[in-house]
Amino acid sequence: MKINAITPGTKLNIHVNYKDNSFDTTATVLTGYGDGVLITPVYYDGKLIEYCSDASFEVTSPYTGNKRKFHIDDMSRVDFSGTDFHVIQGKEIVITANNRKAERFKIQREASVVLQNQGKIKMSLVVNDLSVRGISLLVGRNTYLFNVGDEIDIDLVHEVTKKHIVFTSVVVRKFKVGDYDAIGCELKNISTSLLMYIEYKRKQKQENNDMRMFFEAI
């Protein structure tokens, strides 16, 4: 669904990352505007936001109850005859998954982990794979520290943007990946940055598959 197809009058609950702060606010879609939509003005700390490129919102269909999530790439102030509005442009966040099993993506990157149930023990672990529902981590000799039900905070740095992707998960099983001890965790909260990262890994995987098919065809 394109952002400019959102029905005028729709209320948006917007999560904004602005000036190193995050906050939630609301706005109303007024009309389509080019590739985006015109909305009621958005303020931060009592002042009108001039420009923002990191925000998100959800739209719930009044007919089906289905939710669709969008990332805002561009929120710009516009002035019509002395009255302020904002125009937002962006895209829907679409994650390929079905009800039985979500697609998993190999990550193989180090992340900072805080184990909440053990007095906030901090350590570095390798993220083995990731999906929209869960994550697995290689824990090595630290396996004795983790138990099913433990809550852990994970800070993973995006390899391209270098932005920190922070989320919480709960340990649901302990297993082995080859000769390495590992834990499987269920995601407790899924932020926009995490969804965008999973979508990035999905596109990366597809590009690699397309490239492999190209070389095999030669």
mmCIF file of C-alpha atoms in Angstrom:
data_model
loop_
_atom_site.group_PDB
_atom_site.id
_atom_site.type_symbol
_atom_site.label_atom_id
_atom_site.label_comp_id
_atom_site.label_asym_id
_atom_site.label_seq_id
_atom_site.Cartn_x
_atom_site.Cartn_y
_atom_site.Cartn_z
ATOM 1 C CA MET A 1 0.000 0.000 0.000
ATOM 2 C CA LYS A 2 1.331 3.419 -0.932
ATOM 3 C CA ILE A 3 1.312 6.111 1.718
ATOM 4 C CA ASN A 4 -0.689 8.498 -0.491
ATOM 5 C CA ALA A 5 -3.516 5.933 -0.612
ATOM 6 C CA ILE A 6 -4.332 6.444 3.071
ATOM 7 C CA THR A 7 -7.888 7.748 3.439
ATOM 8 C CA PRO A 8 -8.295 11.433 4.441
ATOM 9 C CA GLY A 9 -9.512 11.738 8.021
ATOM 10 C CA THR A 10 -7.405 8.773 9.193
ATOM 11 C CA LYS A 11 -5.839 9.315 12.624
ATOM 12 C CA LEU A 12 -2.133 8.495 12.795
ATOM 13 C CA ASN A 13 -0.255 7.502 15.944
ATOM 14 C CA ILE A 14 3.267 8.564 15.037
ATOM 15 C CA HIS A 15 6.518 7.544 16.732
ATOM 16 C CA VAL A 16 9.170 10.189 16.020
ATOM 17 C CA ASN A 17 12.943 10.112 16.469
ATOM 18 C CA TYR A 18 14.034 13.748 16.515
ATOM 19 C CA LYS A 19 17.106 15.539 17.889
ATOM 20 C CA ASP A 20 18.337 12.396 19.669
ATOM 21 C CA ASN A 21 14.955 11.959 21.383
ATOM 22 C CA SER A 22 11.950 9.731 20.752
ATOM 23 C CA PHE A 23 8.327 10.612 21.384
ATOM 24 C CA ASP A 24 4.800 9.641 20.337
ATOM 25 C CA THR A 25 2.271 12.039 18.894
ATOM 26 C CA THR A 26 -0.888 12.061 16.784
ATOM 27 C CA ALA A 27 -1.905 13.682 13.513
ATOM 28 C CA THR A 28 -4.753 13.494 11.009
ATOM 29 C CA VAL A 29 -4.441 12.823 7.283
ATOM 30 C CA LEU A 30 -5.981 15.721 5.364
ATOM 31 C CA THR A 31 -5.405 14.785 1.719
ATOM 32 C CA GLY A 32 -3.013 13.123 -0.688
ATOM 33 C CA TYR A 33 -0.045 15.294 -1.629
ATOM 34 C CA GLY A 34 2.126 14.029 -4.500
ATOM 35 C CA ASP A 35 3.812 10.814 -3.345
ATOM 36 C CA GLY A 36 2.780 11.498 0.255
ATOM 37 C CA VAL A 37 -0.032 12.929 2.343
ATOM 38 C CA LEU A 38 -0.735 16.270 3.963
ATOM 39 C CA ILE A 39 -1.277 15.979 7.738
ATOM 40 C CA THR A 40 -2.018 18.270 10.658
ATOM 41 C CA PRO A 41 1.168 19.834 12.119
ATOM 42 C CA VAL A 42 3.522 17.930 14.416
ATOM 43 C CA TYR A 43 5.312 19.647 17.307
ATOM 44 C CA TYR A 44 8.314 18.824 19.469
ATOM 45 C CA ASP A 45 8.783 20.517 22.829
ATOM 46 C CA GLY A 46 6.158 23.084 21.854
ATOM 47 C CA LYS A 47 7.887 23.981 18.592
ATOM 48 C CA LEU A 48 6.906 23.002 15.068
ATOM 49 C CA ILE A 49 9.172 20.377 13.519
ATOM 50 C CA GLU A 50 10.835 21.737 10.381
ATOM 51 C CA TYR A 51 12.104 18.414 9.035
ATOM 52 C CA CYS A 52 12.431 14.801 10.188
ATOM 53 C CA SER A 53 13.537 11.645 8.361
ATOM 54 C CA ASP A 54 13.074 8.999 11.058
ATOM 55 C CA ALA A 55 9.502 8.293 12.146
ATOM 56 C CA SER A 56 6.857 5.599 11.828
ATOM 57 C CA PHE A 57 3.143 5.016 12.248
ATOM 58 C CA GLU A 58 0.492 2.304 12.052
ATOM 59 C CA VAL A 59 -2.810 2.384 10.221
ATOM 60 C CA THR A 60 -5.667 0.081 11.241
ATOM 61 C CA SER A 61 -8.309 -0.777 8.651
ATOM 62 C CA PRO A 62 -11.804 0.083 9.983
ATOM 63 C CA TYR A 63 -13.208 -2.798 7.906
ATOM 64 C CA THR A 64 -10.825 -5.705 8.596
ATOM 65 C CA GLY A 65 -8.940 -4.575 11.691
ATOM 66 C CA ASN A 66 -5.653 -5.364 9.922
ATOM 67 C CA LYS A 67 -2.700 -3.160 10.805
ATOM 68 C CA ARG A 68 -0.172 -1.779 8.333
ATOM 69 C CA LYS A 69 3.056 -0.128 9.444
ATOM 70 C CA PHE A 70 4.834 2.668 7.587
ATOM 71 C CA HIS A 71 8.256 4.246 7.884
ATOM 72 C CA ILE A 72 8.403 8.017 7.285
ATOM 73 C CA ASP A 73 11.458 8.977 5.227
ATOM 74 C CA ASP A 74 10.533 12.641 4.928
ATOM 75 C CA MET A 75 8.396 14.842 7.195
ATOM 76 C CA SER A 76 8.557 18.442 5.976
ATOM 77 C CA ARG A 77 6.764 21.588 7.094
ATOM 78 C CA VAL A 78 4.644 23.389 4.503
ATOM 79 C CA ASP A 79 2.928 26.770 4.773
ATOM 80 C CA PHE A 80 -0.432 27.468 3.144
ATOM 81 C CA SER A 81 -1.469 31.100 3.499
ATOM 82 C CA GLY A 82 0.148 31.396 6.915
ATOM 83 C CA THR A 83 -1.124 28.048 8.225
ATOM 84 C CA ASP A 84 1.375 25.290 9.017
ATOM 85 C CA PHE A 85 0.996 21.643 7.990
ATOM 86 C CA HIS A 86 3.340 18.728 7.381
ATOM 87 C CA VAL A 87 3.793 16.537 4.324
ATOM 88 C CA ILE A 88 4.986 13.012 5.011
ATOM 89 C CA GLN A 89 6.466 10.581 2.510
ATOM 90 C CA GLY A 90 7.628 7.029 3.092
ATOM 91 C CA LYS A 91 6.866 3.383 2.493
ATOM 92 C CA GLU A 92 5.049 0.468 4.041
ATOM 93 C CA ILE A 93 7.167 -1.951 6.055
ATOM 94 C CA VAL A 94 6.467 -5.388 4.646
ATOM 95 C CA ILE A 95 7.962 -8.487 6.238
ATOM 96 C CA THR A 96 7.607 -11.837 4.476
ATOM 97 C CA ALA A 97 6.301 -14.349 7.013
ATOM 98 C CA ASN A 98 3.469 -16.804 7.408
ATOM 99 C CA ASN A 99 1.544 -17.927 10.455
ATOM 100 C CA ARG A 100 3.631 -21.072 10.962
ATOM 101 C CA LYS A 101 7.206 -20.000 10.423
ATOM 102 C CA ALA A 102 8.873 -16.638 9.832
ATOM 103 C CA GLU A 103 11.775 -16.468 7.369
ATOM 104 C CA ARG A 104 15.129 -16.426 9.152
ATOM 105 C CA PHE A 105 18.201 -14.507 8.039
ATOM 106 C CA LYS A 106 21.836 -15.280 8.796
ATOM 107 C CA ILE A 107 23.449 -12.365 10.624
ATOM 108 C CA GLN A 108 26.762 -13.598 12.093
ATOM 109 C CA ARG A 109 27.481 -10.264 13.783
ATOM 110 C CA GLU A 110 28.580 -9.383 17.300
ATOM 111 C CA ALA A 111 26.069 -7.639 19.557
ATOM 112 C CA SER A 112 26.092 -6.248 23.089
ATOM 113 C CA VAL A 113 23.836 -8.233 25.413
ATOM 114 C CA VAL A 114 22.565 -7.481 28.920
ATOM 115 C CA LEU A 115 21.153 -10.397 30.910
ATOM 116 C CA GLN A 116 18.471 -8.847 33.145
ATOM 117 C CA ASN A 117 17.813 -11.844 35.404
ATOM 118 C CA GLN A 118 21.408 -12.063 36.635
ATOM 119 C CA GLY A 119 22.024 -8.599 38.038
ATOM 120 C CA LYS A 120 22.365 -7.059 34.576
ATOM 121 C CA ILE A 121 25.409 -9.000 33.364
ATOM 122 C CA LYS A 122 26.863 -7.440 30.212
ATOM 123 C CA MET A 123 28.673 -9.394 27.506
ATOM 124 C CA SER A 124 29.291 -9.594 23.755
ATOM 125 C CA LEU A 125 27.709 -12.470 21.821
ATOM 126 C CA VAL A 126 27.368 -13.392 18.157
ATOM 127 C CA VAL A 127 23.903 -13.120 16.611
ATOM 128 C CA ASN A 128 23.512 -16.280 14.537
ATOM 129 C CA ASP A 129 20.198 -15.573 12.825
ATOM 130 C CA LEU A 130 17.159 -13.351 13.127
ATOM 131 C CA SER A 131 13.518 -13.341 12.091
ATOM 132 C CA VAL A 132 10.482 -11.170 12.768
ATOM 133 C CA ARG A 133 9.654 -13.524 15.641
ATOM 134 C CA GLY A 134 12.942 -14.573 17.172
ATOM 135 C CA ILE A 135 16.704 -14.536 17.362
ATOM 136 C CA SER A 136 19.438 -17.074 18.082
ATOM 137 C CA LEU A 137 22.766 -16.226 19.707
ATOM 138 C CA LEU A 138 25.994 -18.193 20.038
ATOM 139 C CA VAL A 139 26.850 -18.137 23.763
ATOM 140 C CA GLY A 140 29.930 -20.401 23.967
ATOM 141 C CA ARG A 141 31.175 -20.848 27.525
ATOM 142 C CA ASN A 142 28.480 -18.499 28.825
ATOM 143 C CA THR A 143 25.713 -21.066 28.310
ATOM 144 C CA TYR A 144 25.440 -21.727 32.068
ATOM 145 C CA LEU A 145 24.322 -18.121 32.626
ATOM 146 C CA PHE A 146 21.159 -18.493 30.542
ATOM 147 C CA ASN A 147 17.919 -20.208 31.507
ATOM 148 C CA VAL A 148 14.573 -20.489 29.753
ATOM 149 C CA GLY A 149 12.493 -17.461 30.708
ATOM 150 C CA ASP A 150 15.463 -15.118 31.141
ATOM 151 C CA GLU A 151 14.993 -11.675 29.604
ATOM 152 C CA ILE A 152 17.872 -10.153 27.650
ATOM 153 C CA ASP A 153 18.429 -6.744 26.062
ATOM 154 C CA ILE A 154 20.266 -6.771 22.728
ATOM 155 C CA ASP A 155 22.099 -3.895 21.033
ATOM 156 C CA LEU A 156 22.992 -4.701 17.415
ATOM 157 C CA VAL A 157 24.747 -2.156 15.177
ATOM 158 C CA HIS A 158 23.545 -1.941 11.554
ATOM 159 C CA GLU A 159 26.512 -2.790 9.304
ATOM 160 C CA VAL A 160 25.685 -0.030 6.811
ATOM 161 C CA THR A 161 24.037 2.857 8.669
ATOM 162 C CA LYS A 162 25.943 2.140 11.937
ATOM 163 C CA LYS A 163 22.756 2.902 13.858
ATOM 164 C CA HIS A 164 22.057 0.968 17.054
ATOM 165 C CA ILE A 165 19.126 -1.455 16.893
ATOM 166 C CA VAL A 166 17.992 -2.089 20.468
ATOM 167 C CA PHE A 167 15.369 -4.663 21.439
ATOM 168 C CA THR A 168 14.404 -7.149 24.166
ATOM 169 C CA SER A 169 13.924 -10.903 23.904
ATOM 170 C CA VAL A 170 13.147 -13.868 26.150
ATOM 171 C CA VAL A 171 15.111 -17.157 26.145
ATOM 172 C CA VAL A 172 12.876 -20.045 25.030
ATOM 173 C CA ARG A 173 15.406 -22.836 24.420
ATOM 174 C CA LYS A 174 19.069 -23.886 24.583
ATOM 175 C CA PHE A 175 20.623 -25.897 21.738
ATOM 176 C CA LYS A 176 23.740 -26.321 19.617
ATOM 177 C CA VAL A 177 24.747 -24.863 16.271
ATOM 178 C CA GLY A 178 27.347 -27.372 15.140
ATOM 179 C CA ASP A 179 29.816 -27.526 18.026
ATOM 180 C CA TYR A 180 28.709 -24.178 19.506
ATOM 181 C CA ASP A 181 26.281 -23.687 22.400
ATOM 182 C CA ALA A 182 23.413 -21.378 21.475
ATOM 183 C CA ILE A 183 20.165 -19.946 22.802
ATOM 184 C CA GLY A 184 16.914 -19.323 20.938
ATOM 185 C CA CYS A 185 14.913 -16.275 21.986
ATOM 186 C CA GLU A 186 11.479 -14.893 21.260
ATOM 187 C CA LEU A 187 11.301 -11.173 20.483
ATOM 188 C CA LYS A 188 9.464 -9.221 23.148
ATOM 189 C CA ASN A 189 9.317 -5.888 21.357
ATOM 190 C CA ILE A 190 9.768 -5.111 17.673
ATOM 191 C CA SER A 191 10.827 -1.541 16.913
ATOM 192 C CA THR A 192 10.677 0.170 13.546
ATOM 193 C CA SER A 193 14.475 0.070 13.299
ATOM 194 C CA LEU A 194 14.438 -3.709 13.861
ATOM 195 C CA LEU A 195 11.730 -4.232 11.222
ATOM 196 C CA MET A 196 13.675 -2.098 8.766
ATOM 197 C CA TYR A 197 16.824 -4.111 9.460
ATOM 198 C CA ILE A 198 15.030 -7.424 8.857
ATOM 199 C CA GLU A 199 13.642 -6.031 5.606
ATOM 200 C CA TYR A 200 17.177 -4.943 4.650
ATOM 201 C CA LYS A 201 18.464 -8.488 5.282
ATOM 202 C CA ARG A 202 15.572 -9.940 3.241
ATOM 203 C CA LYS A 203 16.442 -7.737 0.249
ATOM 204 C CA GLN A 204 20.136 -8.546 0.667
ATOM 205 C CA LYS A 205 19.344 -12.274 0.626
ATOM 206 C CA GLN A 206 17.182 -11.877 -2.482
ATOM 207 C CA GLU A 207 19.921 -9.917 -4.280
ATOM 208 C CA ASN A 208 22.465 -12.626 -3.441
ATOM 209 C CA ASN A 209 20.085 -15.313 -4.734
ATOM 210 C CA ASP A 210 19.475 -13.353 -7.930
ATOM 211 C CA MET A 211 23.214 -12.907 -8.461
ATOM 212 C CA ARG A 212 23.863 -16.634 -7.911
ATOM 213 C CA MET A 213 21.163 -17.552 -10.427
ATOM 214 C CA PHE A 214 22.723 -15.132 -12.925
ATOM 215 C CA PHE A 215 26.173 -16.727 -12.665
ATOM 216 C CA GLU A 216 24.727 -20.245 -12.796
ATOM 217 C CA ALA A 217 22.893 -19.310 -15.979
ATOM 218 C CA ILE A 218 26.081 -18.128 -17.709
#
